[in-house]
Short mmCIF file of N, CA, C and O in Angstrom, two decimals:
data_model
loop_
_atom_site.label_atom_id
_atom_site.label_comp_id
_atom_site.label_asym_id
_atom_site.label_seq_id
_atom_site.Cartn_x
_atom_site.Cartn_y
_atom_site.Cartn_z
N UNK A 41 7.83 57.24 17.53
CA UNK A 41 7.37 57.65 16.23
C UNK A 41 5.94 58.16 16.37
O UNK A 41 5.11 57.66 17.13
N UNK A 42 5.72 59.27 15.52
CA UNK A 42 4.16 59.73 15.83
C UNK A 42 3.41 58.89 14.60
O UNK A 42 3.79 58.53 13.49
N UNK A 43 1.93 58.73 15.49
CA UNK A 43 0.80 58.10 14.25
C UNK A 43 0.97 59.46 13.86
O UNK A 43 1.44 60.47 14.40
N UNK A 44 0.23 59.05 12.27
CA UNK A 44 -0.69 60.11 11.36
C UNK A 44 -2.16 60.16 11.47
O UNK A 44 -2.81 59.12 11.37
N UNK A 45 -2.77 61.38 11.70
CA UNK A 45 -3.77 61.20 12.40
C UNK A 45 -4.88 60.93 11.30
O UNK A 45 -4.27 60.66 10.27
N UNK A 46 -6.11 60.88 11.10
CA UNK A 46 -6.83 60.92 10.03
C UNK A 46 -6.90 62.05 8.99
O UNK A 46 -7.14 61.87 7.80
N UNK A 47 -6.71 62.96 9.45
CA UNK A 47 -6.53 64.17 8.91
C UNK A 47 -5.73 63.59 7.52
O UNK A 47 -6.16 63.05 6.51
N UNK A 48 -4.02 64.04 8.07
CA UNK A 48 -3.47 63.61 7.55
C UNK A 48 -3.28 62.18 6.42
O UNK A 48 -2.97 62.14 5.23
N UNK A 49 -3.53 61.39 7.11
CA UNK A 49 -3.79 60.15 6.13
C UNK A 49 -4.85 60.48 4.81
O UNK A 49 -4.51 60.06 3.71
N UNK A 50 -5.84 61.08 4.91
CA UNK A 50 -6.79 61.92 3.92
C UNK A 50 -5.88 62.97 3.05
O UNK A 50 -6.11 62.96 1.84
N UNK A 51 -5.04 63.73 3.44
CA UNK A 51 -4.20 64.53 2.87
C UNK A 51 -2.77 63.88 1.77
O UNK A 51 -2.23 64.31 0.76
N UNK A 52 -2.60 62.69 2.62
CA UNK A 52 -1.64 61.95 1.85
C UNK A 52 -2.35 60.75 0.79
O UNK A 52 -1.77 60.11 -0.09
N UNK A 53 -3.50 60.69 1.09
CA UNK A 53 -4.60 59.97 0.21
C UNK A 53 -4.77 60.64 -1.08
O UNK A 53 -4.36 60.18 -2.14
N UNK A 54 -5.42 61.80 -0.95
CA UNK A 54 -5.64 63.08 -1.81
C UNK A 54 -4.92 63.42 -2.80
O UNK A 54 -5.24 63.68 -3.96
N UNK A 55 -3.52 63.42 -2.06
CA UNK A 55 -2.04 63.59 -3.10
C UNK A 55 -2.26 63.29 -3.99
O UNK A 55 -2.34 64.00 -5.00
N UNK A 56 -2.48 61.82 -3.89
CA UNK A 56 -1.95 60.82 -4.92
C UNK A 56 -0.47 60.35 -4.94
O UNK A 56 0.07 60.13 -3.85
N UNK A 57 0.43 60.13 -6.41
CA UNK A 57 1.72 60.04 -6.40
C UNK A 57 2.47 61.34 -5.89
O UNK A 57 3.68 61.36 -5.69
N UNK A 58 1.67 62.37 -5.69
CA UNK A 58 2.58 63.84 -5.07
C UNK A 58 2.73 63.95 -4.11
O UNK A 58 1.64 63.85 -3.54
N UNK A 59 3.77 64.19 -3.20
CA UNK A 59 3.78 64.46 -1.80
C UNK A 59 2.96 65.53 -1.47
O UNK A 59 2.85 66.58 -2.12
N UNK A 60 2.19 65.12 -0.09
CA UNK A 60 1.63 65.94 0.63
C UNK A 60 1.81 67.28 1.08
O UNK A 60 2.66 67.36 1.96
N UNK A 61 1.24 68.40 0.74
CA UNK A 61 1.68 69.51 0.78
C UNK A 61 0.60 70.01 2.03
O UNK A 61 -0.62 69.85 1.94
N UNK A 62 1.26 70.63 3.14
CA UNK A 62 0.54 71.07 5.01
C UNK A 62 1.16 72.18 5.23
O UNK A 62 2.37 72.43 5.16
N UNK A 63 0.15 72.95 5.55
CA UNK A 63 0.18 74.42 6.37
C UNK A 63 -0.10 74.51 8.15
O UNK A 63 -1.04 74.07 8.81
N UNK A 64 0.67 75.00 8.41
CA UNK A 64 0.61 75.32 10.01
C UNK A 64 -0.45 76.12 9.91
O UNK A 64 -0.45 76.93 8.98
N UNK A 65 -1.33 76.09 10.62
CA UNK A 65 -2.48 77.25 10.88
C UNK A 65 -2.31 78.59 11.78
O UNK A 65 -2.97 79.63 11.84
N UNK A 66 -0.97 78.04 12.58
CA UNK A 66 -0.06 79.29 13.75
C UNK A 66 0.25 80.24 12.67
O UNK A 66 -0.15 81.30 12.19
N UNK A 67 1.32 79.16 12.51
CA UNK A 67 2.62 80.38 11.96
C UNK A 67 2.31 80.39 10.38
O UNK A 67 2.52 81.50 9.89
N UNK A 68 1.94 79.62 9.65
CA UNK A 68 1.88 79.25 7.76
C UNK A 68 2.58 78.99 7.64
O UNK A 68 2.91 79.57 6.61
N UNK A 69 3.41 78.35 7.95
CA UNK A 69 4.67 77.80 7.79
C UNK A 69 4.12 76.47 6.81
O UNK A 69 3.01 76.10 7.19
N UNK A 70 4.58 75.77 5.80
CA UNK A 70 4.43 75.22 4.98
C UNK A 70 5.49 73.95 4.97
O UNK A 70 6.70 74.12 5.10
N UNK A 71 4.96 72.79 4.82
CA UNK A 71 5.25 71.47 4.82
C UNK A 71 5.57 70.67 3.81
O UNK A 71 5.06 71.34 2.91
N UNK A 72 6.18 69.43 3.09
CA UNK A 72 5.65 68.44 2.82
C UNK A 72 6.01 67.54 3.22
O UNK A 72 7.07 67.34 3.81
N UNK A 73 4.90 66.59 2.88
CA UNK A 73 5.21 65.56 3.61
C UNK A 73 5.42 64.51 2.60
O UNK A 73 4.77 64.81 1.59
N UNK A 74 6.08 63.35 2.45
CA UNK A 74 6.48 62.34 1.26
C UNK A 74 7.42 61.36 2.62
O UNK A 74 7.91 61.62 3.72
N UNK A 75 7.21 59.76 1.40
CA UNK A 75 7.19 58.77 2.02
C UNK A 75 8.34 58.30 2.64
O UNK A 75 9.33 58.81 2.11
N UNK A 76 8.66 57.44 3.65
CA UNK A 76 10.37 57.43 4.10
C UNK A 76 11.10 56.86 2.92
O UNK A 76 12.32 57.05 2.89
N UNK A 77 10.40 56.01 1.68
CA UNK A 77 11.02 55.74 0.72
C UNK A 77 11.47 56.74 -0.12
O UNK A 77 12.62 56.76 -0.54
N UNK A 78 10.48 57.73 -0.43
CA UNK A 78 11.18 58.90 -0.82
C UNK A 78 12.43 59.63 -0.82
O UNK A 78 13.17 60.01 -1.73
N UNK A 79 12.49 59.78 1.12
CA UNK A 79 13.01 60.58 1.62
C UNK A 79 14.52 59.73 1.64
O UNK A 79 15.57 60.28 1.96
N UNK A 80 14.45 58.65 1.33
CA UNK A 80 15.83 57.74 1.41
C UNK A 80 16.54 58.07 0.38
O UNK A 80 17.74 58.38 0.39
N UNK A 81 15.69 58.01 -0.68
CA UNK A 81 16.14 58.49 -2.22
C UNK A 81 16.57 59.76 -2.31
O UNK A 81 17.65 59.97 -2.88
N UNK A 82 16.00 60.59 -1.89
CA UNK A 82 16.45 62.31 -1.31
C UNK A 82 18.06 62.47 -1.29
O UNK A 82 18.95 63.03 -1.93
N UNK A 83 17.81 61.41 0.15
CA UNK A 83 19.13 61.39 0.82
C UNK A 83 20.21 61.07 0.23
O UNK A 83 21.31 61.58 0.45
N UNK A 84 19.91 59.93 -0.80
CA UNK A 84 20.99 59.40 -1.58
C UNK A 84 21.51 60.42 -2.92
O UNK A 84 22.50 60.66 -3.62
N UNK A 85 20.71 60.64 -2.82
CA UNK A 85 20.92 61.78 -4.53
C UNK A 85 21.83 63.15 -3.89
O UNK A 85 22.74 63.76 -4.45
N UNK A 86 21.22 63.38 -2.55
CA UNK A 86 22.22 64.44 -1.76
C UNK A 86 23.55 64.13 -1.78
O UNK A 86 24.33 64.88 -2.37
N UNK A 87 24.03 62.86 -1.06
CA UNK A 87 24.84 62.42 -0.56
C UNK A 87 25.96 62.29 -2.16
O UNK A 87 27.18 62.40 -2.34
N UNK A 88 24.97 62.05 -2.91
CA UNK A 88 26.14 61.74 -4.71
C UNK A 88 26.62 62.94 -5.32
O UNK A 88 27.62 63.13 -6.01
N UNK A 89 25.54 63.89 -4.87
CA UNK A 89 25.38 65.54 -4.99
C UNK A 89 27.14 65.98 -4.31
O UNK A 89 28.10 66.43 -4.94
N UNK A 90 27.05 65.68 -3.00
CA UNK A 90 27.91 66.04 -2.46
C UNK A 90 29.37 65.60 -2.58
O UNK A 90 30.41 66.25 -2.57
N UNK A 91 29.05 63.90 -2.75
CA UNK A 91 30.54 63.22 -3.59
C UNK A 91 31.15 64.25 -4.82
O UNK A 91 32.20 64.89 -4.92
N UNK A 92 30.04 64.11 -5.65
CA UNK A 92 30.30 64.95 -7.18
C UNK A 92 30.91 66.23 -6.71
O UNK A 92 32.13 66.28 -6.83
N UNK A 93 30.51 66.95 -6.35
CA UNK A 93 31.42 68.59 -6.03
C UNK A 93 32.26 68.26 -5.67
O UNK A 93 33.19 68.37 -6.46
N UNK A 94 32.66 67.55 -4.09
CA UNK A 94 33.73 67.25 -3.32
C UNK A 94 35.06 66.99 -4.82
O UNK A 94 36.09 67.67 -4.85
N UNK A 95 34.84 66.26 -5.57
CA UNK A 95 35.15 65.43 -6.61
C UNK A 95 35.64 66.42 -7.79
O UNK A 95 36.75 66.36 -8.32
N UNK A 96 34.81 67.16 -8.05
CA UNK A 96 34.69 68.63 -9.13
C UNK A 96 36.06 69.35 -8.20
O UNK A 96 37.00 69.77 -8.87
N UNK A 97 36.10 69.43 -7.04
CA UNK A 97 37.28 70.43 -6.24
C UNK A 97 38.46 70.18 -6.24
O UNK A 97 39.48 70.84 -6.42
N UNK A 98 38.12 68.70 -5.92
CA UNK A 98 39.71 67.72 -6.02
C UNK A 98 39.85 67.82 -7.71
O UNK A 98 41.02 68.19 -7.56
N UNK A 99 39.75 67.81 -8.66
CA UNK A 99 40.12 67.43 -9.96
C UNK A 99 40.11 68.66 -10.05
O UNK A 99 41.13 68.72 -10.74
N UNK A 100 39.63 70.33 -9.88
CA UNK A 100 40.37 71.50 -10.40
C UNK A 100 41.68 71.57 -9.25
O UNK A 100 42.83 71.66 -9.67
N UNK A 101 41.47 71.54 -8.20
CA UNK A 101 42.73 71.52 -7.46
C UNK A 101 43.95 70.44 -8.02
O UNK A 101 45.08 70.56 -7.55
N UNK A 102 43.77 69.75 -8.68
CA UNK A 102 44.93 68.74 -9.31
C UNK A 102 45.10 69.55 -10.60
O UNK A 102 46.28 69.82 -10.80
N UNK A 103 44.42 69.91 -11.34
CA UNK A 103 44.52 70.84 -12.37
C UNK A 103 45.31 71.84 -12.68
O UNK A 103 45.84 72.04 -13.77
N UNK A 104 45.43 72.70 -11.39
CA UNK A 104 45.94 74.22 -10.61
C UNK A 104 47.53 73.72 -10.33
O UNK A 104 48.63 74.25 -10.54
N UNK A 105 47.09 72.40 -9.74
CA UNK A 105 48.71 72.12 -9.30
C UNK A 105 49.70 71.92 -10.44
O UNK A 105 50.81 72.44 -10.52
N UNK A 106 49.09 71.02 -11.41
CA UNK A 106 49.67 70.37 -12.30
C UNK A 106 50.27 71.59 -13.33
O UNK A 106 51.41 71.65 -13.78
N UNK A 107 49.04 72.62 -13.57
CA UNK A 107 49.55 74.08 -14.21
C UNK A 107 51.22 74.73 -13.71
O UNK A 107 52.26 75.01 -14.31
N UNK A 108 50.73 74.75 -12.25
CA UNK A 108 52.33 75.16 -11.75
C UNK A 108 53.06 74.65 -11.50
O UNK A 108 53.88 75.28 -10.83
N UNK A 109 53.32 73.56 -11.72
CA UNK A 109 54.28 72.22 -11.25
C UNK A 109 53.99 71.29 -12.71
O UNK A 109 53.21 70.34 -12.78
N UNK A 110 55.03 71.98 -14.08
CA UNK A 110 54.68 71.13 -15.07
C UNK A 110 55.22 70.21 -15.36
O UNK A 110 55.03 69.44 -16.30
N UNK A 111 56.36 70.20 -14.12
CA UNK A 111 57.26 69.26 -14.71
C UNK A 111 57.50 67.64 -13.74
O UNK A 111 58.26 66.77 -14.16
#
């Protein structure tokens, strides 16, 4: 795991409650940075994101069937 260097720790200080927003000085390529608690929550809201559609497909595909097969 990498430390955060001081830099950084000042940048995520600064925030406040907002995630840290970092620019590459190479390329500008643009960052943020936010907490692994965050990023868990991210993940989970993705993951329900993805149930829900999966879910939305199956229930018009039962829909479609049920249309042509009424009996």
């Amino acid at each position: 795991m990498t430390i955060l260097t001081p830099e950084l720790l000042r940048a995520i200080r600064e925030a406040g409650e907002e995630p840290a927003r970092l620019e590459d000085p190479d390329s500008h390529e643009r960052y943020v940075l936010i907490s692994a608690d965050q990023y868990d929550q991210l993940c989970s809201l993705a993951e329900a994101g993805e149930r829900s559609a999966w879910l939305d497909r199956s229930e018009e595909a039962a829909r479609a069937w049920m249309r042509e097969n009424p009996d």
